[in-house]
Short mmCIF file of C-alpha atoms in Angstrom, two decimals:
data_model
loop_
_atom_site.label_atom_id
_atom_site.label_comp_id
_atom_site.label_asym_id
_atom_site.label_seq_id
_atom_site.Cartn_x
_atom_site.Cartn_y
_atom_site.Cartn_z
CA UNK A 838 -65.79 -41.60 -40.80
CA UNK A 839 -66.64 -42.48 -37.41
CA UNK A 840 -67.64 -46.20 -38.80
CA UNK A 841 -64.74 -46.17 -40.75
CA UNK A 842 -62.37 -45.68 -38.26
CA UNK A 843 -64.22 -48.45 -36.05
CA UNK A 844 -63.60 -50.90 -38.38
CA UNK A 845 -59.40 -49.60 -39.46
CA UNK A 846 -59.40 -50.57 -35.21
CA UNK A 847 -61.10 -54.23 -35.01
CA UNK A 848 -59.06 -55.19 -38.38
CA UNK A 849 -55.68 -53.60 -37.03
CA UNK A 850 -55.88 -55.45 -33.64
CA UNK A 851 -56.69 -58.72 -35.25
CA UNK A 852 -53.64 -58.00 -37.74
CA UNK A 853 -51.55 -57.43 -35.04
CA UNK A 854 -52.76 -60.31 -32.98
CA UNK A 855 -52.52 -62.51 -35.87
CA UNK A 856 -48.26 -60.95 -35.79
CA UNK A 857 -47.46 -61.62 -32.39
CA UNK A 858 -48.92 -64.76 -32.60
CA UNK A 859 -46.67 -65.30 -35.47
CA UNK A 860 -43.71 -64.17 -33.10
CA UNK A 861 -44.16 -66.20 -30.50
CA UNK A 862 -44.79 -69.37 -32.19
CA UNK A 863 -41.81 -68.57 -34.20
CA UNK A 864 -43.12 -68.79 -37.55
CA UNK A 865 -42.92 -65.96 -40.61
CA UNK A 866 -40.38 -63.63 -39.09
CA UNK A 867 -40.24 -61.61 -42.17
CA UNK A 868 -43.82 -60.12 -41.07
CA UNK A 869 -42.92 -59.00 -37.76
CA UNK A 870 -41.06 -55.34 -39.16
CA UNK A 871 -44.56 -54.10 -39.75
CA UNK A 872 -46.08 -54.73 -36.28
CA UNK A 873 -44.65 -51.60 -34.75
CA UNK A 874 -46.38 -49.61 -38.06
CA UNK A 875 -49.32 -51.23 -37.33
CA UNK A 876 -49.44 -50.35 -33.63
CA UNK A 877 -48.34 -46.69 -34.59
CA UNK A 878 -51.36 -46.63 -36.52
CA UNK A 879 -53.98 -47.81 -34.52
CA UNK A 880 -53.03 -45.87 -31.66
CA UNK A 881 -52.82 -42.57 -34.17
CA UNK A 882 -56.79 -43.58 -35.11
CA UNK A 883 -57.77 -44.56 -30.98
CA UNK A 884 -55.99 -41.13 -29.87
CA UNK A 885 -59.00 -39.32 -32.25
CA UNK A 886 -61.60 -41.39 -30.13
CA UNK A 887 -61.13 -41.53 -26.62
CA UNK A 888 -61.64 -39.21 -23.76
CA UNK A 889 -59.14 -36.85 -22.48
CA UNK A 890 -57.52 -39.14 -19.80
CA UNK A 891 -56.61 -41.66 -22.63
CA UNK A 892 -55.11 -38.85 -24.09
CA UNK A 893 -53.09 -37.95 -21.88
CA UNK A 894 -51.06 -41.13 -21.82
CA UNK A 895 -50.39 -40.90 -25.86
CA UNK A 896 -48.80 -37.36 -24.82
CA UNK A 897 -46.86 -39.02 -22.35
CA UNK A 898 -45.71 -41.73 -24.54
CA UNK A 899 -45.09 -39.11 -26.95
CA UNK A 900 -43.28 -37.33 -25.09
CA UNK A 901 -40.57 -40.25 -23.83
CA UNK A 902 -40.19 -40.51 -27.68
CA UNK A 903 -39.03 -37.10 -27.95
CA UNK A 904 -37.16 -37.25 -25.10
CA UNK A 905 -35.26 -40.48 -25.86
CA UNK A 906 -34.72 -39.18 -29.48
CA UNK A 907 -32.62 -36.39 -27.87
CA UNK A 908 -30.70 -38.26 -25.35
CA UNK A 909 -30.27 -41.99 -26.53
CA UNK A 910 -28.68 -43.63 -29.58
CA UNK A 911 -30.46 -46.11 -29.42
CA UNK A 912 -33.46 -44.42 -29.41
CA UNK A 913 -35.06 -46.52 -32.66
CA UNK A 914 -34.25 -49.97 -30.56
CA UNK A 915 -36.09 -48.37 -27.31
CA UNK A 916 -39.07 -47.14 -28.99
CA UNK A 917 -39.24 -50.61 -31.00
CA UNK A 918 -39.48 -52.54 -28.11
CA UNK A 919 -42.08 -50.34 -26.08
CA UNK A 920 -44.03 -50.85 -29.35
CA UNK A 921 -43.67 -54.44 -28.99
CA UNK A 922 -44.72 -54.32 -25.64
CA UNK A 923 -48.17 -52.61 -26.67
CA UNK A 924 -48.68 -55.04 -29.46
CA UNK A 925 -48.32 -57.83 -27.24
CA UNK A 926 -51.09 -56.30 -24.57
CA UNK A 927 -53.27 -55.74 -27.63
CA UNK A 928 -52.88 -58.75 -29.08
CA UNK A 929 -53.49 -60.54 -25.46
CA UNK A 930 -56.40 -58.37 -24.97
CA UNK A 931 -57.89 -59.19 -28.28
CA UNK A 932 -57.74 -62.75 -27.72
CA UNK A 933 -59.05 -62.58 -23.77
CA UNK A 934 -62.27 -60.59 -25.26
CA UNK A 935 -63.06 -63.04 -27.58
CA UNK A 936 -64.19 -65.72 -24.81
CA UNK A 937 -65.25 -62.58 -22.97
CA UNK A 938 -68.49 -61.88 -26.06
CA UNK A 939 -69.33 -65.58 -26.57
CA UNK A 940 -69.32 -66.33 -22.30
CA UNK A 941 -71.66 -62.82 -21.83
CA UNK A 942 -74.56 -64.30 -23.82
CA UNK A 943 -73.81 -67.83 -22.58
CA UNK A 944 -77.69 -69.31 -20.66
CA UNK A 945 -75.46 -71.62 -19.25
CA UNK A 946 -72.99 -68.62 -17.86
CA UNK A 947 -76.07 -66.86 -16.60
CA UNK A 948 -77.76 -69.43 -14.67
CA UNK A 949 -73.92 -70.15 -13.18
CA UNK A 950 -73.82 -66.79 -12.23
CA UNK A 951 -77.33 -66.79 -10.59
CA UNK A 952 -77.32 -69.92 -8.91
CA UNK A 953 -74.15 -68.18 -6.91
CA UNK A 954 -75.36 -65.26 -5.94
CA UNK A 955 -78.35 -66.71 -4.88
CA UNK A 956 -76.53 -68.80 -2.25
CA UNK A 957 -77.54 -68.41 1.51
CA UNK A 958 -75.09 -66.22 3.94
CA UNK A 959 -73.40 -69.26 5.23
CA UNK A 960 -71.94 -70.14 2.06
CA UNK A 961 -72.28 -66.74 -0.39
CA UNK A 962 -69.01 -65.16 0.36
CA UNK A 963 -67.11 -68.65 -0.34
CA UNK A 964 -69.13 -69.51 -3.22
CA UNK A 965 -68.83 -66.01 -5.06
CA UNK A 966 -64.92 -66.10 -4.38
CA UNK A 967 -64.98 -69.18 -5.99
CA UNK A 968 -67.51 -67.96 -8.97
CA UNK A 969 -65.32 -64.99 -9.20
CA UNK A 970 -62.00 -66.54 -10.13
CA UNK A 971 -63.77 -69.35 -12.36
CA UNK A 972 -65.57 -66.45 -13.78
CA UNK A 973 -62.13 -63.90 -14.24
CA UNK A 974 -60.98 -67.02 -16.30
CA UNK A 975 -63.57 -66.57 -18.98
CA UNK A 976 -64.94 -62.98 -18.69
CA UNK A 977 -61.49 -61.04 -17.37
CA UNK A 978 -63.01 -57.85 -16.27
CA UNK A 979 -66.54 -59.00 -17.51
CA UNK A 980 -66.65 -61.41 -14.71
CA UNK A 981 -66.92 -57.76 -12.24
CA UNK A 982 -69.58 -56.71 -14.27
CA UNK A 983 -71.74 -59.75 -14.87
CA UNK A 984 -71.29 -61.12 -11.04
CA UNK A 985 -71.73 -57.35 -9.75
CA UNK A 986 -75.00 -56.99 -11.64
CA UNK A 987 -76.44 -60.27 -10.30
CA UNK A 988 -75.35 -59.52 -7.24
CA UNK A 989 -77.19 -56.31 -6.81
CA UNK A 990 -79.93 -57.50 -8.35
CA UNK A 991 -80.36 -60.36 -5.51
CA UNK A 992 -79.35 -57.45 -2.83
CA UNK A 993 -81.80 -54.79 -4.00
CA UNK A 994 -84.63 -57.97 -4.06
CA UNK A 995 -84.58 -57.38 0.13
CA UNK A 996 -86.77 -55.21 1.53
CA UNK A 997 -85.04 -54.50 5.32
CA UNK A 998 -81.87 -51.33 4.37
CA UNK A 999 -80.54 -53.01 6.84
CA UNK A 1000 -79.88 -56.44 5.72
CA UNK A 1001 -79.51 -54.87 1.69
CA UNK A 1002 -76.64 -52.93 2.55
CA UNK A 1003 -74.57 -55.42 4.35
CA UNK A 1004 -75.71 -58.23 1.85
CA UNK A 1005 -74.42 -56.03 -1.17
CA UNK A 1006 -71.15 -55.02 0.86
CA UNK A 1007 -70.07 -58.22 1.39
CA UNK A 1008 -71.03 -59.83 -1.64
CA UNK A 1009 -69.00 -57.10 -3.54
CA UNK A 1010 -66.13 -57.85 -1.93
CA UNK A 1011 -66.22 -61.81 -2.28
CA UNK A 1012 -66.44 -60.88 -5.98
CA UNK A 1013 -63.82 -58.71 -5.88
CA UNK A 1014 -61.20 -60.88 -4.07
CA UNK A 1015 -62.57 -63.59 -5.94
CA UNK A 1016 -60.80 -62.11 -9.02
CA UNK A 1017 -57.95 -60.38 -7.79
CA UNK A 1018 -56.93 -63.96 -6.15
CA UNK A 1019 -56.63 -64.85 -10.03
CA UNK A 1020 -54.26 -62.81 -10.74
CA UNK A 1021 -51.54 -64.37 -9.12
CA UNK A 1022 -51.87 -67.81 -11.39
CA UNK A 1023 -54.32 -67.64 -14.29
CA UNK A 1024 -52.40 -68.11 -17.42
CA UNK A 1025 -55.37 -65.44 -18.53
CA UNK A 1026 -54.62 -62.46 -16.76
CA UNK A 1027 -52.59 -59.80 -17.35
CA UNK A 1028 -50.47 -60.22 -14.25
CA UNK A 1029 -48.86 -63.27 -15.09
CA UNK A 1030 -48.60 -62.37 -18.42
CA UNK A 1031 -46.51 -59.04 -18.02
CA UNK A 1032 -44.84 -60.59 -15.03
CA UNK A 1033 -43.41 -63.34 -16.98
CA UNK A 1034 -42.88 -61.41 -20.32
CA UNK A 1035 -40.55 -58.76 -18.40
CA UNK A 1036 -38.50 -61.61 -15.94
CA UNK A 1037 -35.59 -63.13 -18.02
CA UNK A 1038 -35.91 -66.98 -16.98
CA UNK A 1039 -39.61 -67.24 -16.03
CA UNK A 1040 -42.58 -69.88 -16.89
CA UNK A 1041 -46.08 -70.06 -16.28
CA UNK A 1042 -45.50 -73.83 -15.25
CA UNK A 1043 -43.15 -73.00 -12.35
CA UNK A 1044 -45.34 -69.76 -11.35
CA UNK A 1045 -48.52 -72.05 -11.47
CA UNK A 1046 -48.01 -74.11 -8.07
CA UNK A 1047 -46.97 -70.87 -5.81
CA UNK A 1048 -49.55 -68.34 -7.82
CA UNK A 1049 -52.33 -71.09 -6.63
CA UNK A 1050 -50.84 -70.55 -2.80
CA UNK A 1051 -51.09 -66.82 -3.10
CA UNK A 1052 -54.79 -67.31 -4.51
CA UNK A 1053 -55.13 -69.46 -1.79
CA UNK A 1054 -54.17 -66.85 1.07
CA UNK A 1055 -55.65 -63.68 -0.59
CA UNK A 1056 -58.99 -65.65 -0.95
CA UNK A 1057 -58.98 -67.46 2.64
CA UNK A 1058 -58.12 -63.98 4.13
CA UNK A 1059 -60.68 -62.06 2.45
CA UNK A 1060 -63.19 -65.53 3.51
CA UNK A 1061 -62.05 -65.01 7.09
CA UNK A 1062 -62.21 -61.75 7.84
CA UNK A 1063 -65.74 -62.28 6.51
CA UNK A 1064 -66.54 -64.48 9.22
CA UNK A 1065 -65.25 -62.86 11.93
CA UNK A 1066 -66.68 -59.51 11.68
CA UNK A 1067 -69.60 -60.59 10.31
CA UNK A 1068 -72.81 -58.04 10.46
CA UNK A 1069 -74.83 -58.63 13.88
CA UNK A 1070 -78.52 -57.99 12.16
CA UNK A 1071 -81.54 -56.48 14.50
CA UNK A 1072 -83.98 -58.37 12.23
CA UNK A 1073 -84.22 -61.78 11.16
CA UNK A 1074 -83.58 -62.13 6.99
CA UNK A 1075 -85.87 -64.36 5.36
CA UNK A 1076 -84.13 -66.93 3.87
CA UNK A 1077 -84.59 -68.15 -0.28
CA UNK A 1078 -83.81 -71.61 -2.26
CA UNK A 1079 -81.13 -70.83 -4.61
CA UNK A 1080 -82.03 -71.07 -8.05
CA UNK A 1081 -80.78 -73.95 -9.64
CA UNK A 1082 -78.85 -76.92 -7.82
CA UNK A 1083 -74.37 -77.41 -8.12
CA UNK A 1084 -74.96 -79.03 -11.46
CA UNK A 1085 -75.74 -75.82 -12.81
CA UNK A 1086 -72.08 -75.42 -12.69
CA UNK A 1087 -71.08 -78.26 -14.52
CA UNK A 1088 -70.81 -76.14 -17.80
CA UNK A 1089 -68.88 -73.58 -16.15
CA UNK A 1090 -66.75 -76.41 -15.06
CA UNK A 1091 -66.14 -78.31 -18.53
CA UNK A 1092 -65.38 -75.07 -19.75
CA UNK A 1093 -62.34 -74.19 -17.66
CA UNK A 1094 -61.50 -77.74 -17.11
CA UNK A 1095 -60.79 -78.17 -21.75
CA UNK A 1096 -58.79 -74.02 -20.53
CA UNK A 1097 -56.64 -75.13 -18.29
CA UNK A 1098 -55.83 -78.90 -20.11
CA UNK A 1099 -55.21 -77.31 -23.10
CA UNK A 1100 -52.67 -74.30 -21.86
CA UNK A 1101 -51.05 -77.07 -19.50
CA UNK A 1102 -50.60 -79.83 -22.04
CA UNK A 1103 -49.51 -77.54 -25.17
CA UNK A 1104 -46.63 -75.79 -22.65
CA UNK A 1105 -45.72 -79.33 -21.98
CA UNK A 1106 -45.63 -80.22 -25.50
CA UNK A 1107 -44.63 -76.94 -27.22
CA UNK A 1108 -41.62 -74.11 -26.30
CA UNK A 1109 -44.09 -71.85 -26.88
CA UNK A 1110 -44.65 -69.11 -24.06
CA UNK A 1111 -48.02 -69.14 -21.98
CA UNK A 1112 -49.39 -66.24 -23.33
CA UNK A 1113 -48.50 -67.67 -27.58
CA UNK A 1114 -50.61 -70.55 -26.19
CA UNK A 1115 -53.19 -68.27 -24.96
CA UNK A 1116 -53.51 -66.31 -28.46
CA UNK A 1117 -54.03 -68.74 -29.80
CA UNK A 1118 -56.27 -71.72 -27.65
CA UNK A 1119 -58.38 -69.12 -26.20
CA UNK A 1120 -60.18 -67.34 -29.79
CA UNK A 1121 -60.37 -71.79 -30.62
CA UNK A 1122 -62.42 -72.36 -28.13
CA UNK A 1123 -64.42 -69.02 -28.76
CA UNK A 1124 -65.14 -70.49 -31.76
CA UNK A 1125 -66.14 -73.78 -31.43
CA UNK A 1126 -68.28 -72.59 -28.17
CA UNK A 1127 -69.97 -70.02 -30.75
CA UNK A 1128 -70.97 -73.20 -32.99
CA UNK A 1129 -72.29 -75.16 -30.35
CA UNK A 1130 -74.36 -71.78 -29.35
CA UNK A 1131 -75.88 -71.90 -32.48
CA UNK A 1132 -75.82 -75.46 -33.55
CA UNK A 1133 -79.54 -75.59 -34.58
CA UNK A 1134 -79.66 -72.35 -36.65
CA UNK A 1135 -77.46 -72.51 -39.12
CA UNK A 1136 -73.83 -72.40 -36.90
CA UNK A 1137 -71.52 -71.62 -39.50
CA UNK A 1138 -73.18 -68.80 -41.12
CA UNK A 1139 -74.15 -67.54 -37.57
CA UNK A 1140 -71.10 -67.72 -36.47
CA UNK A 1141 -69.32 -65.86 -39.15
CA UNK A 1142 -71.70 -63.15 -38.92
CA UNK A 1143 -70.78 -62.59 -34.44
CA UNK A 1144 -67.07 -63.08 -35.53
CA UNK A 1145 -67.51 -60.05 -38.25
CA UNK A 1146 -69.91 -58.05 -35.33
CA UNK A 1147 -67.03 -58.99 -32.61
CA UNK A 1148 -64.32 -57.68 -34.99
CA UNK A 1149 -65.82 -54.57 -36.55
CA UNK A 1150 -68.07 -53.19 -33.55
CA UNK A 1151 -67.10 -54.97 -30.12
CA UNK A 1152 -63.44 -54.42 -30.15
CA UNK A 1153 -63.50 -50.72 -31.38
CA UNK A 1154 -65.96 -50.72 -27.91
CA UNK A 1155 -62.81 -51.32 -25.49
CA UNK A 1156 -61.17 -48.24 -27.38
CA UNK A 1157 -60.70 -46.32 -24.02
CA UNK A 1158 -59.28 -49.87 -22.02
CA UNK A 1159 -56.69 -50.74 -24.87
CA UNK A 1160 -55.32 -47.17 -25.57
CA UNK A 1161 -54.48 -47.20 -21.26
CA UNK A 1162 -53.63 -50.70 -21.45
CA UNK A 1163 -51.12 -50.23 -24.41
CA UNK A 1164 -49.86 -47.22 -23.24
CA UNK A 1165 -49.06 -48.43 -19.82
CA UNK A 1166 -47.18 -50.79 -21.85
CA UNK A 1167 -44.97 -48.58 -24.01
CA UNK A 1168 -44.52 -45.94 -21.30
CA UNK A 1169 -43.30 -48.67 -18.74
CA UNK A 1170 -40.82 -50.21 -20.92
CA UNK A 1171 -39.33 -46.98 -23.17
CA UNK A 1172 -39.73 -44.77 -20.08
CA UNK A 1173 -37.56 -47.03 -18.27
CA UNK A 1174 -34.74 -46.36 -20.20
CA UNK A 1175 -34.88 -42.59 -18.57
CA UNK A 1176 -36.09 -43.60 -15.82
CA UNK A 1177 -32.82 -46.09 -15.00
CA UNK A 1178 -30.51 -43.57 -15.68
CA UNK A 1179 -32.48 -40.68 -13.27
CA UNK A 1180 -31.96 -43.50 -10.52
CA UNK A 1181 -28.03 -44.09 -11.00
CA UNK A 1182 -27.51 -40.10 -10.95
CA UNK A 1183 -29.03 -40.53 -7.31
CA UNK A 1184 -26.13 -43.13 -6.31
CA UNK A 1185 -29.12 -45.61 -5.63
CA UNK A 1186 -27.74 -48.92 -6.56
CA UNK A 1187 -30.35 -51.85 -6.18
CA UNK A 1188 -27.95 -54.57 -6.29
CA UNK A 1189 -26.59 -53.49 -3.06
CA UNK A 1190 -29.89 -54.16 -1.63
CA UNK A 1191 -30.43 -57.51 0.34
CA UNK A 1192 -32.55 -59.69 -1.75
CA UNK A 1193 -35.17 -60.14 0.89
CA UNK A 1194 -35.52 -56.44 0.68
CA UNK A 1195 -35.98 -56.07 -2.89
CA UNK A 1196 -38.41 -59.06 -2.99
CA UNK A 1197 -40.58 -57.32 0.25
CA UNK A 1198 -40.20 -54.19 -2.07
CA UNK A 1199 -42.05 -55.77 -5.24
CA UNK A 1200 -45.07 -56.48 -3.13
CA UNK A 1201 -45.31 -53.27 -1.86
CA UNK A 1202 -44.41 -50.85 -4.42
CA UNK A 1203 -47.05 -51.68 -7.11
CA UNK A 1204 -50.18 -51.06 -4.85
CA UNK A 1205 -48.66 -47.96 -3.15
CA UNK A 1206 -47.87 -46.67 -7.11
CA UNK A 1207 -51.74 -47.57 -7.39
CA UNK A 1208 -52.58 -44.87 -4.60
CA UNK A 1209 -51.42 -41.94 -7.17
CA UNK A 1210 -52.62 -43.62 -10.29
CA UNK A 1211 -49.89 -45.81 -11.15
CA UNK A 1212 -51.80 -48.74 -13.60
CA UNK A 1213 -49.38 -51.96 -12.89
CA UNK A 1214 -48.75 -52.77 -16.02
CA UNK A 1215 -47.15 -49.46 -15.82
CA UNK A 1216 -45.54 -49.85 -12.52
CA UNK A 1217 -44.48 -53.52 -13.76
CA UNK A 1218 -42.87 -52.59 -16.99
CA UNK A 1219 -41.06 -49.26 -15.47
CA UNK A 1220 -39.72 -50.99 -12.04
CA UNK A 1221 -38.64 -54.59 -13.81
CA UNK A 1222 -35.65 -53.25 -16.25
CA UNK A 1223 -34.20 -52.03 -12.41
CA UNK A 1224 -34.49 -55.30 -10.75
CA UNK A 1225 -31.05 -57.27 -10.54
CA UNK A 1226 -31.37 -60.83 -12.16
CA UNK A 1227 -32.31 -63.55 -10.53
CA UNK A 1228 -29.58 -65.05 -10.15
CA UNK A 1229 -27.62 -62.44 -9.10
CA UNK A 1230 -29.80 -61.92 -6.24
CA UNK A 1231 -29.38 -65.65 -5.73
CA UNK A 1232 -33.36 -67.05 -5.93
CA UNK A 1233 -35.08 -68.35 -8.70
CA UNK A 1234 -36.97 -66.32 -11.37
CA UNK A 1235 -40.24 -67.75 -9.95
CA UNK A 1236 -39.50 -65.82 -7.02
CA UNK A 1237 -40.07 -62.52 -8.55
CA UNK A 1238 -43.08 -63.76 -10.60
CA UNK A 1239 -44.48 -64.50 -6.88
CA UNK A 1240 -43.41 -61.12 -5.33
CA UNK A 1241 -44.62 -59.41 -8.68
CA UNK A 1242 -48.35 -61.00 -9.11
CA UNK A 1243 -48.69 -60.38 -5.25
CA UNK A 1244 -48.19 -56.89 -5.01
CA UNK A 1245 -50.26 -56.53 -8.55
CA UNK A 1246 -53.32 -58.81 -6.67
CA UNK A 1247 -53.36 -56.61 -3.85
CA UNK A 1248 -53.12 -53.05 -6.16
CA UNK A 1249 -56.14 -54.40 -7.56
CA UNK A 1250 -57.39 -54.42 -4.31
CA UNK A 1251 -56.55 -51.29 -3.21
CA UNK A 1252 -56.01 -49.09 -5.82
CA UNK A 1253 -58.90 -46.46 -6.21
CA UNK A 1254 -58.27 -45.83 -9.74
CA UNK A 1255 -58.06 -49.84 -11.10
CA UNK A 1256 -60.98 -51.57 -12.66
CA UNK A 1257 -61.95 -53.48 -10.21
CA UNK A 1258 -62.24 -50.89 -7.66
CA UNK A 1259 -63.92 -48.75 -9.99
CA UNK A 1260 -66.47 -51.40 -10.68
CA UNK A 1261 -67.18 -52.56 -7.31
CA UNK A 1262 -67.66 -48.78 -6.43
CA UNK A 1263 -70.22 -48.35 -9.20
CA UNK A 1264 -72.25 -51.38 -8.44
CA UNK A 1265 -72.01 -49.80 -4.71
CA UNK A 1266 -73.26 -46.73 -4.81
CA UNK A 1267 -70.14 -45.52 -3.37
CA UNK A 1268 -66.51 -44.24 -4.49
CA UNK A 1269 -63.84 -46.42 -5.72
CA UNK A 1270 -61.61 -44.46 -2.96
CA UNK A 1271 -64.06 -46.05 -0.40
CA UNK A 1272 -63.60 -49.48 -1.76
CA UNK A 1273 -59.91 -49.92 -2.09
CA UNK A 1274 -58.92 -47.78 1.44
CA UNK A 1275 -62.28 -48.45 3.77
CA UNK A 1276 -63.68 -51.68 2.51
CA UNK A 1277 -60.28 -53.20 1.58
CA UNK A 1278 -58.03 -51.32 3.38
CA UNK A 1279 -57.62 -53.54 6.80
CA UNK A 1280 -57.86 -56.62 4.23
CA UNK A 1281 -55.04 -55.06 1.96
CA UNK A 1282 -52.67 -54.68 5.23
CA UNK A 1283 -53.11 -58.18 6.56
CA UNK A 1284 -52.74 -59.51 2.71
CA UNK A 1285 -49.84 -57.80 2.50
CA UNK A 1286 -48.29 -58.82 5.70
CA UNK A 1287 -48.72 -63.01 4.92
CA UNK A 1288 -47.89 -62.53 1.56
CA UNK A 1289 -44.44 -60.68 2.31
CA UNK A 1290 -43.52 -63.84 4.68
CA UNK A 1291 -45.07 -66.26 1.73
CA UNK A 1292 -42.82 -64.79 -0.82
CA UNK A 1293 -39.91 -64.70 1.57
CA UNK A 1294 -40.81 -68.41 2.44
CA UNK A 1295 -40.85 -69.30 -1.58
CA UNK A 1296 -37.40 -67.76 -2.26
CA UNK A 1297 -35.25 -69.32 0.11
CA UNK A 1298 -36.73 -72.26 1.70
CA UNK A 1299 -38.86 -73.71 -1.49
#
């Protein structure tokens, strides 16, 4: 049964990716009636195999059903489009983890991956920053886990406590902000994705110059603060060659450089949205990257084979990430529909609110929600339906994408109960409450602080 129900979930997710690809490239729109089945049945087959936490957010999205059954008309329309919402995150998902399984057993990734954390301290924290978004690009939340593991590997390798525990410390966190500085621009992430899905008006290709300038500050802040307070040692460290020279990242390179050409030129050349592109460009690539894996044992049949083993055994594997994921999803966007109506029986009116406020606001909010739990594609999905329209608070929809990715870049940071946190906590030895409020928490404050006059800045004098 168990198997069974493994491969009903690979086959459902790549039925539903294969439907909002259809969506958003605006082809057979008689298929797209059945993609809120098909999402009611996957998540009735996940509930049955994931652990009580996961659960708890198919009670809660239960739950908002019931409730909006009771209290709204348009209760079918509402639960339709929270359904969409989770389709779209699965299908997004499924695509991401497809360049995610052929990139983790990549000799080219590994030695990439070595060769950085293998750097001297002079040029480590910079160079794992770096690794870390090139990395997020391909791996998502795999580059955390493939970086982390190197990284302790080369810590644990020394000797002196001393010098172990500051070298794993601060190459954690250069991983770390190394990823969550993606967030703010890489068509790939979930951040701009959601963002841009949920603000009437906005595009990747306006978001893409200003998302680099946030990367730009939450990585140079993290890089500085690095410097200055950098560990004063009682012993001398022996010092080690890295492994490899920079050509080792010249696959690495290639790789992101045919990413990033092809999302850019087919929004250029297509109306499709970023994240249609993305469905679609990203499992390509996969592909053809899987062929030239195995280009001297028999590619094709090799490759069908790791397609059929991705499909039927990997993706069943991120059971307990999608059923969050697509929860946070539905819960945001149906439970916003109660939600709005809790906050106009309070007299709170956000329109009255200066726009510099509300923008300061969406930087803030998402990473304090992240202090009780709050996933941001939750606090994203909930908060957006309240935000007056761009225009009506007299900026431009990039604006918001700004204000939106930053406060979701520094959640990541800061929030004890993300990924990331959790991750960086594991490979640590410590708790993820540790990492986001000791180890990030001066860095999350001074982040915050630049970024609320950046996205100011953006809005009204950009």
């Amino acid at each position: 049964m168990s198997s069974f129900a493994n491969r009903m979930v690979g086959l459902l997710l790549c039925a539903i990716t294969l439907l909002v690809v259809c969506r958003e490239w605006g082809i057979a729109d008689w298929t797209q009636p059945a993609k809120p089945w098909l999402v009611l049945l996957l998540v009735s087959i996940l509930f049955f195999q994931v652990r009580l936490s996961r659960k708890a957010f198919v009670a809660v999205a239960l739950l908002i059903g019931i409730a909006l059954f009771a209290t709204d008309p348009d209760w079918r329309g509402i639960l339709i489009r929270g359904l969409e919402t989770s389709a779209f995150i699965g299908a997004f998902f499924t695509a991401l983890s497809t360049l995610r399984t052929v990139a983790q057993t990549s000799p080219a990734i590994q030695r990439a991956g070595t060769f950085l954390a293998g750097q001297p301290p002079g040029r480590r924290y910079a160079a794992l920053t770096l690794g870390g978004q090139a990395f997020a690009l391909l791996l998502n939340y795999g580059a955390l886990q493939l970086l982390g593991t190197l990284a302790t590997t080369n810590a644990n390798a020394e000797p002196n406590p001393e010098i172990r525990g500051h070298r794993m410390r601060r190459m954690l966190l250069a991983i770390q902000r190394g990823f969550v500085s993606s967030l703010p621009w890489s068509p790939l992430s979930f951040a701009v994705a959601i963002t841009i899905s949920v603000i009437p008006g906005a595009d990747w290709g306006k978001a893409l110059v200003p998302g680099l300038v946030t990367s730009v500050l939450l990585a140079g802040i993290g890089w500085l603060l690095d410097t200055i307070f950098k560990p004063r040692l009682t012993v001398t460290p022996v010092r080690s060659a890295p492994v490899g020279t920079w050509a080792t990242m010249l696959p690495l390179a290639g790789l992101l450089a045919v990413l990033l050409v092809g999302v850019v030129s087919l929004s250029a050349l297509t109306q499709v949205r970023v994240v249609g592109i993305v469905a679609v460009l990203v499992p390509c690539i996969a592909v053809v990257w899987m062929l030239l894996q195995h280009w001297g044992e028999n590619p094709v049949s090799t490759t069908r084979t790791r397609i059929k083993t991705y499909v039927l055994q990997e993706l069943p594997g991120y059971r307990g990430e999608l059923t969050l994921l697509m929860m946070a999803g539905f819960i945001g966007t149906a439970g916003s529909q109660l939600f709005a109506p809790m906050v106009q029986a309070t007299g709170f009116d956000p329109s009255y609110l200066p726009s510099w406020v509300i923008l300061l606001l969406l930087v803030w909010i998402i990473p304090l929600g992240g202090q009780i739990g709050m996933n941001p594609i939750l606090a994203v999905t909930l908060i957006a339906p309240l935000i007056p329209a761009a225009a009506d608070l007299g900026v431009q929809p990039t604006a918001l994408v700004v204000a939106i990715t930053s406060g979701w870049a520094l959640s990541g940071a800061s929030s004890p109960f993300t990924a990331t946190t959790l991750l960086i906590g594991s490979f640590g030895g410590i708790s993820a409450t540790r990492v986001g409020l000791v180890w990030n928490g001066a860095y999350t404050l001074i982040c915050g602080l630049v970024l609320s006059i950046w996205v100011v800045s953006f809005a009204y004098l950009f």
